[in-house]
Coordinates of C-alpha atoms in Angstrom, one line a residue:
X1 CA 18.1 47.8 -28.2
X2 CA 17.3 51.0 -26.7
X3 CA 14.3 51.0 -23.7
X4 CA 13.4 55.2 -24.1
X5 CA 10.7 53.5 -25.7
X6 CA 7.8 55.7 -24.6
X7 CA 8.2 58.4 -26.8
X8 CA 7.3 56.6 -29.3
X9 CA 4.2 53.8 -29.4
X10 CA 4.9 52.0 -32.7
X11 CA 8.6 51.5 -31.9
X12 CA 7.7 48.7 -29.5
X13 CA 6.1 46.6 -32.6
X14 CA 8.8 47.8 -34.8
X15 CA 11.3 45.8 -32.1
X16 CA 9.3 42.8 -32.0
X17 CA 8.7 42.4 -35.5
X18 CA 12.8 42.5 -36.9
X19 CA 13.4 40.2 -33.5
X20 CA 11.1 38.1 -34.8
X21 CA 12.0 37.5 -38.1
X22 CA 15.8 37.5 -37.9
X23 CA 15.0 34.5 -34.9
X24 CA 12.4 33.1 -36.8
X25 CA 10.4 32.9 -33.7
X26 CA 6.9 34.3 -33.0
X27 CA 6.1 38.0 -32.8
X28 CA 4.0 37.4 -29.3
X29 CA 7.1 35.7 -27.8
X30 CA 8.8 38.9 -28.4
X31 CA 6.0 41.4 -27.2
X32 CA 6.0 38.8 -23.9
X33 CA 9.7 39.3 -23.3
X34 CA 9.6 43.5 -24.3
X35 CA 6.5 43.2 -21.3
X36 CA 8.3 41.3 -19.0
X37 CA 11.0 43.7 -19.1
X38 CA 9.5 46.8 -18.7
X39 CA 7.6 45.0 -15.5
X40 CA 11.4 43.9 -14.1
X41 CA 12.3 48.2 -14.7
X42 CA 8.8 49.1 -13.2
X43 CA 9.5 47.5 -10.4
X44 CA 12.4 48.4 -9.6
X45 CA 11.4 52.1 -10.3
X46 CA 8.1 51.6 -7.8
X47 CA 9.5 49.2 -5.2
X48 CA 10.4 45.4 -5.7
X49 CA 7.4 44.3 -3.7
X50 CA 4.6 45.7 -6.0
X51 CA 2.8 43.5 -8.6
X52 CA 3.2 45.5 -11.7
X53 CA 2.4 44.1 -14.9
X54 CA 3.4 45.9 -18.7
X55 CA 0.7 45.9 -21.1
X56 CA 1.6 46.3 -25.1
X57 CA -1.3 46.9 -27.7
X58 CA -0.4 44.6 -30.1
X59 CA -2.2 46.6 -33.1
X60 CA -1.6 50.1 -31.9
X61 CA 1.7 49.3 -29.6
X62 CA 0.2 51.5 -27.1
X63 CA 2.3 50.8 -23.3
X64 CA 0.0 50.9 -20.0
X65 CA 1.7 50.0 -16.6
X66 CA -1.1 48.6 -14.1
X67 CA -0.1 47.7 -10.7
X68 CA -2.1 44.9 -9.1
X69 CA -3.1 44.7 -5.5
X70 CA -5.9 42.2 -4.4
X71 CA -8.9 44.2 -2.2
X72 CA -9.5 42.6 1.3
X73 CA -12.5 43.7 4.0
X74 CA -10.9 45.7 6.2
X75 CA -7.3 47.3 7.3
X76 CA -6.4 44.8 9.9
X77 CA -5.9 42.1 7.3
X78 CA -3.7 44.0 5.1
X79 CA 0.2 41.8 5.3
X80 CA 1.6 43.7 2.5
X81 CA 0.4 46.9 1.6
X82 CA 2.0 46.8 -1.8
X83 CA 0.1 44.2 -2.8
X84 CA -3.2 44.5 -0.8
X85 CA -5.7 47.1 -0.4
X86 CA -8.9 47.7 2.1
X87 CA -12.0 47.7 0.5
X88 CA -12.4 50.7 1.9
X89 CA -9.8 52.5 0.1
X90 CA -10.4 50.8 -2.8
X91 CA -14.7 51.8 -3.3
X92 CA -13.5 55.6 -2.9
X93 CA -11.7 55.0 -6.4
X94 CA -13.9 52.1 -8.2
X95 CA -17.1 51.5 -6.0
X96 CA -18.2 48.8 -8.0
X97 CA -15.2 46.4 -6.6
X98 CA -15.7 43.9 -3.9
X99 CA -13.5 41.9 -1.5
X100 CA -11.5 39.9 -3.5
X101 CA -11.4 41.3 -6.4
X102 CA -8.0 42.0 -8.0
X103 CA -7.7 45.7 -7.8
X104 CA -5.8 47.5 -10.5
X105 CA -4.4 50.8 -10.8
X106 CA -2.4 52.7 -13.8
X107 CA 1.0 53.6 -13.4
X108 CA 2.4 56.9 -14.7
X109 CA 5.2 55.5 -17.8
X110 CA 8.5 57.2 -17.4
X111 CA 12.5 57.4 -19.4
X112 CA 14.6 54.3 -18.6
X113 CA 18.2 54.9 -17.2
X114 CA 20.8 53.7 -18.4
X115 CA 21.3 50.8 -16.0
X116 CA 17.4 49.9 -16.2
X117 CA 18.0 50.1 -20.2
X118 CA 20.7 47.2 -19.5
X119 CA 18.7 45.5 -17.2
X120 CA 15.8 45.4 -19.9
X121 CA 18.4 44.3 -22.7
X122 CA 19.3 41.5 -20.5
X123 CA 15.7 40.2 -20.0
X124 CA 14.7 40.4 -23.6
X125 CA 17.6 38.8 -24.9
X126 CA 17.5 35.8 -22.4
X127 CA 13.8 35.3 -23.6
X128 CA 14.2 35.4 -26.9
X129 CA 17.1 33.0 -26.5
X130 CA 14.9 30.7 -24.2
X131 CA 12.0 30.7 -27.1
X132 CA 14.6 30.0 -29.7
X133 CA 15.9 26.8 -28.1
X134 CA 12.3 26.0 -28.2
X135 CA 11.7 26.6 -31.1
X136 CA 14.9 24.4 -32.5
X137 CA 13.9 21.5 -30.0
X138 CA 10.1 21.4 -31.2
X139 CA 11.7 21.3 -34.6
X140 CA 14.1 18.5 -34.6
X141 CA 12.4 15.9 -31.7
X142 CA 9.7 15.1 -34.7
X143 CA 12.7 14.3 -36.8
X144 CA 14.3 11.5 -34.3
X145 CA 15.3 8.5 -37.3
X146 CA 15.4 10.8 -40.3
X147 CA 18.8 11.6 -42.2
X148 CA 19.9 15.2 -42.4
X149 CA 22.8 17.1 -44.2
X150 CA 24.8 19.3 -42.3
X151 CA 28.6 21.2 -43.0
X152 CA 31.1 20.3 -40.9
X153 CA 31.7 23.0 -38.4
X154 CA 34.6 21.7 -36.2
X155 CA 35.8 18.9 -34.8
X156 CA 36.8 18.2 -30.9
X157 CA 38.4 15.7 -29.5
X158 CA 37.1 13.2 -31.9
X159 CA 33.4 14.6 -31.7
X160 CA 32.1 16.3 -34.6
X161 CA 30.0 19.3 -34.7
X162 CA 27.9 19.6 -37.7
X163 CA 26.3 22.9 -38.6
X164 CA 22.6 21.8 -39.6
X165 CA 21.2 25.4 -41.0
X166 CA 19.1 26.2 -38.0
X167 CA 20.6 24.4 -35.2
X168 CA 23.7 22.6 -34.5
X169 CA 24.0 18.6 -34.2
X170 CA 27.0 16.7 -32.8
X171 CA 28.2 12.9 -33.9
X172 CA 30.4 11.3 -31.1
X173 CA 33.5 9.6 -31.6
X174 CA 31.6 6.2 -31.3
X175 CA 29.2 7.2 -33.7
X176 CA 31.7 7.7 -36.9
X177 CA 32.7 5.8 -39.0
X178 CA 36.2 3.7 -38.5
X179 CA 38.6 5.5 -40.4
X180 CA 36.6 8.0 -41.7
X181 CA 38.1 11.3 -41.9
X182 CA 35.8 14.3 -41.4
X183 CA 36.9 17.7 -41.7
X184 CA 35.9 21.2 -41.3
X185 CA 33.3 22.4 -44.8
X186 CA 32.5 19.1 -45.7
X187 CA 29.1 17.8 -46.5
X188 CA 27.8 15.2 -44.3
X189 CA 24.4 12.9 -44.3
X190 CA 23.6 12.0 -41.0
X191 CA 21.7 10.0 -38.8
X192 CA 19.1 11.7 -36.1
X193 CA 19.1 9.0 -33.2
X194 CA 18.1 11.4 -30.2
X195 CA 17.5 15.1 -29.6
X196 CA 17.1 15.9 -25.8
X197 CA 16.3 19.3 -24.0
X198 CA 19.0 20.8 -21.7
X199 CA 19.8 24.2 -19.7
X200 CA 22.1 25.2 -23.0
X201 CA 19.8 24.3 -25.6
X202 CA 18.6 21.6 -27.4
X203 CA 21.0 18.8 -28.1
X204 CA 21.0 17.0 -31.5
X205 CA 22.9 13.8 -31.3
X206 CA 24.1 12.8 -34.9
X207 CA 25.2 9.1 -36.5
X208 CA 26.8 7.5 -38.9
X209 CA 27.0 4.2 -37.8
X210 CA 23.2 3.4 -36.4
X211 CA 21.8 0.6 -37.8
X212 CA 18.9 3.0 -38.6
X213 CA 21.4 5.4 -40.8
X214 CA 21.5 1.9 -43.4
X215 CA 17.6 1.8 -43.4
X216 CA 17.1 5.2 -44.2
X217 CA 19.6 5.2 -46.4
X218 CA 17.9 2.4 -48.6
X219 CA 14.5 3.7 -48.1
X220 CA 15.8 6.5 -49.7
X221 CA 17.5 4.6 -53.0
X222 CA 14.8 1.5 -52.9
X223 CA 11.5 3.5 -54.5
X224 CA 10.3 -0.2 -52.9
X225 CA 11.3 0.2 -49.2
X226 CA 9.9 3.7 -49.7
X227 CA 6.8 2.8 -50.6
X228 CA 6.2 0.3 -48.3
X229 CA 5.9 -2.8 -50.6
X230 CA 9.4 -3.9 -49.1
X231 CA 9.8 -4.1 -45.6
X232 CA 13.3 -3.6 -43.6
X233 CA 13.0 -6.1 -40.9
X234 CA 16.2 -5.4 -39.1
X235 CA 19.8 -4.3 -39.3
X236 CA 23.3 -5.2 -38.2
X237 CA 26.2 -3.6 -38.2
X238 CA 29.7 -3.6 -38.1
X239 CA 30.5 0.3 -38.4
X240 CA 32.8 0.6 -42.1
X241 CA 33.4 -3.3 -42.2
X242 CA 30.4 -5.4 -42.9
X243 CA 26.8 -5.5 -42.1
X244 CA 23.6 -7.5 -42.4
X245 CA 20.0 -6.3 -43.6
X246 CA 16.8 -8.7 -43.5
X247 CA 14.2 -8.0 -45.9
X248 CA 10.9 -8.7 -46.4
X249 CA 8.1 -8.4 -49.3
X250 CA 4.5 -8.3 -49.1
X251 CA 4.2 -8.7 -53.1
X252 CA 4.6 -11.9 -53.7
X253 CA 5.6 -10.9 -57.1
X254 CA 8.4 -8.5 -56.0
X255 CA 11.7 -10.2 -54.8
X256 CA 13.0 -7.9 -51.8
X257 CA 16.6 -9.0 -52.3
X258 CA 16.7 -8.3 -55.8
X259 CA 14.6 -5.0 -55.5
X260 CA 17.4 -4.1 -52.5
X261 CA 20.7 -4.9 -55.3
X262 CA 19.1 -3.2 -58.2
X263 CA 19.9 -3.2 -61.7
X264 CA 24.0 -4.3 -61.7
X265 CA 24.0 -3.3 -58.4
X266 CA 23.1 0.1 -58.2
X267 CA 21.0 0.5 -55.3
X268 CA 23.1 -1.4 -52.6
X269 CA 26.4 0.1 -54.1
X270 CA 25.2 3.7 -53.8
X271 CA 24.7 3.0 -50.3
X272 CA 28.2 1.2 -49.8
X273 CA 29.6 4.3 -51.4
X274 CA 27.6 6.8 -48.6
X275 CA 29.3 4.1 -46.0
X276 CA 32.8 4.3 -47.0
X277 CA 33.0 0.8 -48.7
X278 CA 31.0 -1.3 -45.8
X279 CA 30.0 -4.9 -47.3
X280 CA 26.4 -5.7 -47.0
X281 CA 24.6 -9.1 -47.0
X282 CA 21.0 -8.5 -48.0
X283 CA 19.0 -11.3 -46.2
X284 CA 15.6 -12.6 -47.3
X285 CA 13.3 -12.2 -43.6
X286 CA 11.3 -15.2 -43.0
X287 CA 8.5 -15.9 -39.9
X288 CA 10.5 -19.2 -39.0
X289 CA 13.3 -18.3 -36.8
X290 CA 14.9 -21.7 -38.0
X291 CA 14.5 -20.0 -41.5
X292 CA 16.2 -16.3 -40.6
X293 CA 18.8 -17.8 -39.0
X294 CA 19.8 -20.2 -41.6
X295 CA 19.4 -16.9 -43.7
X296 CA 21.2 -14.9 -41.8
X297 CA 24.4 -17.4 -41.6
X298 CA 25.0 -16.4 -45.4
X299 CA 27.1 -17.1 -46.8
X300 CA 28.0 -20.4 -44.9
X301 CA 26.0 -23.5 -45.5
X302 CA 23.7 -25.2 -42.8
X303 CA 22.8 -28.5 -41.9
X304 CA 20.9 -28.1 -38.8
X305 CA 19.6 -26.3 -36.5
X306 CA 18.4 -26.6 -33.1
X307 CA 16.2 -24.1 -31.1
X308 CA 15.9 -23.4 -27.6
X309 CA 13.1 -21.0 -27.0
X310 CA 13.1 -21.0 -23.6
X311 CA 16.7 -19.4 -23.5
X312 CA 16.7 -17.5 -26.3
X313 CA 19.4 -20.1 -28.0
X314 CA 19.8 -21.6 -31.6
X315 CA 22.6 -24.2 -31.9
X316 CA 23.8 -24.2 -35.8
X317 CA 25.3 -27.5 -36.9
X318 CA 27.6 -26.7 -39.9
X319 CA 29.7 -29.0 -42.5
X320 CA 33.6 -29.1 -40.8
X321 CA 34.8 -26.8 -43.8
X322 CA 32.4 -24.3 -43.3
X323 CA 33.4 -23.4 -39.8
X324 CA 35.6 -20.2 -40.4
X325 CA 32.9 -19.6 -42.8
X326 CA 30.3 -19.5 -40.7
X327 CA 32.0 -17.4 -37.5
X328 CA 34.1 -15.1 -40.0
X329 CA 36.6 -12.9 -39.1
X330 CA 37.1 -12.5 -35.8
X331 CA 33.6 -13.7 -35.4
X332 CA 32.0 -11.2 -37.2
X333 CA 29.8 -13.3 -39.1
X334 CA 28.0 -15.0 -36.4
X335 CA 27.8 -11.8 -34.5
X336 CA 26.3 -10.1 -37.1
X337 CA 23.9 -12.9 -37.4
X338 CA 23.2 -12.9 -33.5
X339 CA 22.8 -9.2 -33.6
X340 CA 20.3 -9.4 -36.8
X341 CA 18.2 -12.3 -35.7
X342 CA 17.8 -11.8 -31.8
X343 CA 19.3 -15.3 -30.9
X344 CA 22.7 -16.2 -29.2
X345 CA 24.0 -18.7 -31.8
X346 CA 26.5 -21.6 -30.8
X347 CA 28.0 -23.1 -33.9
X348 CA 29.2 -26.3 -34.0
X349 CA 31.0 -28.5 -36.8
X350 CA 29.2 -31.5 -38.0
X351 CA 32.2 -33.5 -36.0
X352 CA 31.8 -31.7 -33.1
X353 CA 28.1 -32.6 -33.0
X354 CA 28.0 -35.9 -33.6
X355 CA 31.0 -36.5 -30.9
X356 CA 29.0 -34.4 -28.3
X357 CA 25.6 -36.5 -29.1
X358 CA 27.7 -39.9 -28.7
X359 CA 28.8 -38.5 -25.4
X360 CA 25.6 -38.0 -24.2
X361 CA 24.1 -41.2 -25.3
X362 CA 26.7 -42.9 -23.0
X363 CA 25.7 -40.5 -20.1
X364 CA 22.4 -41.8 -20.4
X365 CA 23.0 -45.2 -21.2
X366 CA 25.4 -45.5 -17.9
X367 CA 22.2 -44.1 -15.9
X368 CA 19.5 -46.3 -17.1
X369 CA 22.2 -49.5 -17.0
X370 CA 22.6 -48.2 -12.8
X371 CA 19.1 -46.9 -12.0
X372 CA 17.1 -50.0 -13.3
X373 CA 19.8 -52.3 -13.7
X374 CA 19.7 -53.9 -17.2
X375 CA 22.3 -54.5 -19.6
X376 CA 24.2 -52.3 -22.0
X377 CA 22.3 -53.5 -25.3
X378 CA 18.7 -52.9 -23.7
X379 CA 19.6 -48.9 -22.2
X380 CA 20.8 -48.1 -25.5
X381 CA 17.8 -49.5 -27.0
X382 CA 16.1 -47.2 -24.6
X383 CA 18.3 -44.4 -25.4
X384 CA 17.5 -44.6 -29.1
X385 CA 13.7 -44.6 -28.8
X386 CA 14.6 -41.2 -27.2
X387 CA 14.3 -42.2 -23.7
X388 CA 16.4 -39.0 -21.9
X389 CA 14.8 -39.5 -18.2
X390 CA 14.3 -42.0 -15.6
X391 CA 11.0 -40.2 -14.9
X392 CA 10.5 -40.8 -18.9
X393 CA 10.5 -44.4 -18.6
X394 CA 8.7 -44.8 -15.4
X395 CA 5.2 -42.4 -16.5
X396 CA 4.9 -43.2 -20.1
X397 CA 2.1 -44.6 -21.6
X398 CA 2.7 -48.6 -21.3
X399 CA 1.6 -48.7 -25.1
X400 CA 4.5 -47.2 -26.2
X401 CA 7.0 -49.6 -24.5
X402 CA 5.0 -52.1 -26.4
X403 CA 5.7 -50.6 -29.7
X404 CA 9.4 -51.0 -29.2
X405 CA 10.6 -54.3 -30.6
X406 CA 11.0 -56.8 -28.7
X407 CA 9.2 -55.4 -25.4
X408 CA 6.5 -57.5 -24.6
X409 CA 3.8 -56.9 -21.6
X410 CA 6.1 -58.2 -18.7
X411 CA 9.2 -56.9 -20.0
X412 CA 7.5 -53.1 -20.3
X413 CA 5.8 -53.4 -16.9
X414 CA 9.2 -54.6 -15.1
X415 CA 10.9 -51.9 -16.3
X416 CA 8.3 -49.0 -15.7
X417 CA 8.4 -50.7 -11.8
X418 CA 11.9 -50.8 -11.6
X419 CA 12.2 -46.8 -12.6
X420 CA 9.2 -46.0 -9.9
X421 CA 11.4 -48.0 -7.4
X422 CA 14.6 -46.0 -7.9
X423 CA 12.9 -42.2 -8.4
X424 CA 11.0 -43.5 -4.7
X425 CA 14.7 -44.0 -3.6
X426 CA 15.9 -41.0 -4.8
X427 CA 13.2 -39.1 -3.8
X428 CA 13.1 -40.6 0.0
X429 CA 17.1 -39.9 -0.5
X430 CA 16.1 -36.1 -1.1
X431 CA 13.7 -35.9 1.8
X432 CA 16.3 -37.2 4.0
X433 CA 18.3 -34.8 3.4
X434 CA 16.1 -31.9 3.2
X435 CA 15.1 -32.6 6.6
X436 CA 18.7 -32.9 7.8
X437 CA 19.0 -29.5 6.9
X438 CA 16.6 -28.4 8.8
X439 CA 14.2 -26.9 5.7
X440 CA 10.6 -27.3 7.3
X441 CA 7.8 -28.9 5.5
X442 CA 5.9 -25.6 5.1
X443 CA 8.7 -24.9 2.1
X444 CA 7.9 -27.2 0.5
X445 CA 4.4 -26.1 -0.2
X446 CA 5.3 -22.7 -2.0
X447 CA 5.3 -22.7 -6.1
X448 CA 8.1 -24.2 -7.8
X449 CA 9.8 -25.6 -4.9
X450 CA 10.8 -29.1 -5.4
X451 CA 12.7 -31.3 -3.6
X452 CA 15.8 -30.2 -5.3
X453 CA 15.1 -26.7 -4.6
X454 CA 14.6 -27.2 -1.1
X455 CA 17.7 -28.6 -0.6
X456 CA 19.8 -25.6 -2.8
X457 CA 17.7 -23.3 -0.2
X458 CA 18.9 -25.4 2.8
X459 CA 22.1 -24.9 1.7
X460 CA 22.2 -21.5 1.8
X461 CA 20.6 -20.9 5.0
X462 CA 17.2 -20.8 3.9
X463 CA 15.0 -22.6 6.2
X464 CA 11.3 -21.6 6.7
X465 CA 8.6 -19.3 4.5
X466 CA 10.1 -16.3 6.9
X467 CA 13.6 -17.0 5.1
X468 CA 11.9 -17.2 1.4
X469 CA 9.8 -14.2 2.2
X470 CA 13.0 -12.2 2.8
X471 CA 14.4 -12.6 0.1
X472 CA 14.6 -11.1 -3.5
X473 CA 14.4 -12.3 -7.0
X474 CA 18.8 -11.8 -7.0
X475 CA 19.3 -14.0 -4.5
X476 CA 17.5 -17.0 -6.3
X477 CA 19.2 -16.1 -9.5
X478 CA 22.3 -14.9 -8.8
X479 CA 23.7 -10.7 -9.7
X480 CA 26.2 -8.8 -11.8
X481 CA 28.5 -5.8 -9.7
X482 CA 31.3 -4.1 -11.3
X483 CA 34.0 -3.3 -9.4
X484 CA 37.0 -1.6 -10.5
X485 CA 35.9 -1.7 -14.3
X486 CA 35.4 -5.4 -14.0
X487 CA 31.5 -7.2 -14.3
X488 CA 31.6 -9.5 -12.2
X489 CA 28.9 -12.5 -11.5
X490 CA 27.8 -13.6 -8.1
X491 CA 25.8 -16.9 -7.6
X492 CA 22.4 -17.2 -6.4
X493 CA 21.1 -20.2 -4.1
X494 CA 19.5 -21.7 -6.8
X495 CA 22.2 -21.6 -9.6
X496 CA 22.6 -23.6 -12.2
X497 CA 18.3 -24.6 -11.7
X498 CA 17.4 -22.2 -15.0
X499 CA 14.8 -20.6 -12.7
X500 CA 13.1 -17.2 -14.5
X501 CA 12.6 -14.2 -12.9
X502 CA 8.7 -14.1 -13.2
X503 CA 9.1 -17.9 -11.2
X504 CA 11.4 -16.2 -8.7
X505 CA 9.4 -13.4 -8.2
X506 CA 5.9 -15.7 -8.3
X507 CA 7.5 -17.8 -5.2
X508 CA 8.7 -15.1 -3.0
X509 CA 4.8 -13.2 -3.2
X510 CA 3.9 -16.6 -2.3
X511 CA 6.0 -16.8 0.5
X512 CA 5.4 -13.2 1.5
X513 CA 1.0 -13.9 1.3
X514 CA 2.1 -17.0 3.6
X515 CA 2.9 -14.6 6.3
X516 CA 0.7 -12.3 6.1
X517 CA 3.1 -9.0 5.0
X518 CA 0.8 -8.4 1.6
X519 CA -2.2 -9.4 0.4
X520 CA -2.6 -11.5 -2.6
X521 CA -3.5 -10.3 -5.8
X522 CA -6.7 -9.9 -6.7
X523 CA -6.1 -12.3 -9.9
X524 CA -4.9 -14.6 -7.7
X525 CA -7.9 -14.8 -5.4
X526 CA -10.6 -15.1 -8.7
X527 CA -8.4 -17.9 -9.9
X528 CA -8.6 -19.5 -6.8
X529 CA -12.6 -19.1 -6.5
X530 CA -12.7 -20.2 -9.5
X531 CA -10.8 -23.3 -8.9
X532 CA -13.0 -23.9 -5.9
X533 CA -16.1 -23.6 -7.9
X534 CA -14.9 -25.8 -10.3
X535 CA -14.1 -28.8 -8.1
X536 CA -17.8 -28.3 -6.5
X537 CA -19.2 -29.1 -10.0
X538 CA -17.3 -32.1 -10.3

């Protein structure tokens, strides 16, 4: 690109306008740059320190050089003369100008050397290569989760780079597919999961095997999915083996499993084909977890199921010969169904079940036969009205002791007293000890801290609100370090006592308000007034 550009005006357009179009990038970015270099060659013609800005008409193409230089009052404040100018100086060539006012001045143009020429190339080129990186990221970051076809350019080390028209896109190892042989000219559908901006350009990360690569894919082939009418729920995959896909319609008249399949199978096995043979269970979606999950166990059979919603847990009760079944191959199924369904799933044969729940009725009939001393036939007859707890027995309503058969008034009222008696014990037992340790009374006071806890906290050193306030949510909890490639768990001081984060968190503010370090929380306070105001009304 030559830089003798004065001679003639319109070869300045002429430039930008073929830059332009072979970049496919806007004209003005390329005027900006052809500017910006004739400044850099200006200044280094006129002195480094002058402000010098290039000025291209962009109708006529006309080049003016102005150098800048900011008008101050008098002579004693001028720091750089290449820049500044005294007013005085300045009124004998514009007298309208004031202090100020940002004084400028044409340049004479002139020939570029060689070596400015370079320079100039240099500049331009860096520009346009900066605008065209931007041009490529604005382009694909509003096509994150849409599939693209691309050639194969080359493949690295197990990364493939795919050549995607304007712009280049690359599919890790780990987001192939298993067994999957890609090679240089072929035609690939891909998966855009992420495009990020970096000092070499944008970078276009590819897949294969993101559950979002299935979706699309069946949005594509299900005119339904596309449309709207059927809903893809969520997505599980095992890369080239199997996967999972749950469903849902809002027509009632439209079945989204059957709209999915297609006539003979047509929809679902065009899609197996694009994923080179990967079996896929199409799963109806339901509301009720219970519901999905059963669903999502397909093909195995279910018998029962058992939520835990406070741990995020389902356990799946399943008939003895439907174990394998149910887990698959090398757990695959369940996994799958895990993955799918947000749940940890524990399954458990019908056999297993029913030993584990014999077990524990024996646990608890051993503790009521100890804590209120009775017999074995009357704490399993306690155990089968669904008595767990000793605290169970002792605050329930006396009515429902007399609905049991063969509990009359006395018998009911001897046995609620004799359970008050023991958790008394216990809890005087639990005092005891707390005090032994030396956790003061003040502890006890703080949210969530029971007896129980006080004592885990003695245990560990914990003594007085100071200790609690010092603490952090990990130390309650326990923490994960890896070391040496290893995870490895370390307990808190209240193991095993299920306590969230959000309690851990709730108690150590508390503790931390107690002494005065931070205020409390505003919400805090208007909950408290409003407690206040509500115990003066009654």
């Amino acid at each position: 690109m030559s830089m003798a550009i004065s001679a003639n005006r319109l070869e300045l357009l002429s430039i930008a306008r073929s830059v332009a179009y072979e970049k496919n990038i806007d004209e003005s970015i390329v005027v900006e740059a052809i500017e910006e270099a004739i400044s850099k060659a200006a200044r280094a013609r006129y002195g480094a320190d002058h402000q010098i800005d290039a000025r291209i008409n962009p109708k006529s193409g006309e080049l003016t050089l102005k150098r800048k230089q900011t008008v101050v009052a008098t002579q004693d404040e001028v720091e750089n003369p290449s820049q500044q100018i005294p007013l005085s100086v300045a009124k004998r060539i514009d007298p309208s100008v004031e202090v100020g006012h940002v004084f400028e001045e044409d340049l004479p143009l002139f020939d570029f050397g060689r070596v400015m020429s370079l320079t100039g190339k240099q500049v331009i080129t860096q520009r346009v290569r900066e605008a065209e990186r931007d041009k490529q990221f604005e382009e694909y970051k509003d096509r994150v989760a849409d599939i693209i076809n691309g050639i194969v350019k080359r493949v690295e080390y197990g990364n493939v780079i795919v050549d995607l028209g304007r712009g280049e896109g690359v599919i890790r190892r780990d987001q192939t597919l298993p067994r999957e042989n890609l090679n240089m000219g072929d035609r690939v559908r891909c998966y855009i999961y992420d495009v990020r901006r970096e000092p070499k350009g944008p970078q276009i990360f590819l897949s294969r095997a993101h559950p979002g690569f299935m979706a699309k894919l069946f949005e594509a082939e299900v005119p339904e999915v596309y449309d709207g009418v059927i809903e893809i729920k969520a997505v599980a995959r095992d890369p080239s083996s199997r996967a999972k896909i749950a469903v849902f319609s809002h027509d009632n008249s439209i079945d989204p499993v059957g709209a999915c399949v297609g006539m003979r199978g047509s929809r679902v096995q065009a899609v197996v084909g694009e994923l080179g043979g990967e079996k896929i269970d199409i799963i109806p979606w339901s509301p009720d977890p219970a519901t999905f999950i059963v669903n999502a166990l397909q093909p195995a059979e279910v018998t029962k199921v058992v939520l835990d919603e406070d741990e995020n847990r389902v356990e799946v009760v399943v008939p003895d010969e439907q174990l394998s079944l149910a887990i698959g191959r090398r757990g695959q199924n369940v996994r799958l169904a895990s993955q799918l369904t947000g749940w940890s799933i524990d399954i458990l044969t019908e056999e297993e079940e029913r030993s584990r729940r014999e077990k524990e009725a024996n646990s608890r009939t051993e503790l009521f036969m100890g804590a209120i001393d009775v017999d074995e036939m009357m704490a399993r007859l306690l155990v089968s009205e669904g008595f767990e707890t000793i605290e169970e027995l002792a605050y329930v309503e006396l009515g429902d002791l007399l609905q049991i058969e063969g509990f009359d008034e006395d018998v009911s009222a001897e046995l609620q007293a004799r359970a008050r008696d023991f958790i008394e014990r216990a809890q005087n037992e639990l005092n005891a000890k707390r005090a032994s340790l030396g956790v003061e009374d003040e502890v006890l006071g703080l949210p969530g801290v029971t007896l129980e806890v006080a004592i885990k906290l003695g245990e560990g050193g914990v003594k007085n609100v100071e200790d609690v306030a010092g603490l952090v949510s990990d130390d309650l909890r326990g923490w994960f370090e890896v070391k040496n490639g290893e995870k490895t768990r370390f307990p808190g001081l209240l193991e095993g006592m299920s306590m969230s984060a959000e309690d851990a968190d709730a108690l150590i503010m508390a503790a931390r308000v107690a002494m005065g370090w931070v205020e409390a929380p505003v919400v805090e306070e208007a909950e408290a007034e409003a407690e206040v105001a509500a115990d003066g009304q009654e």
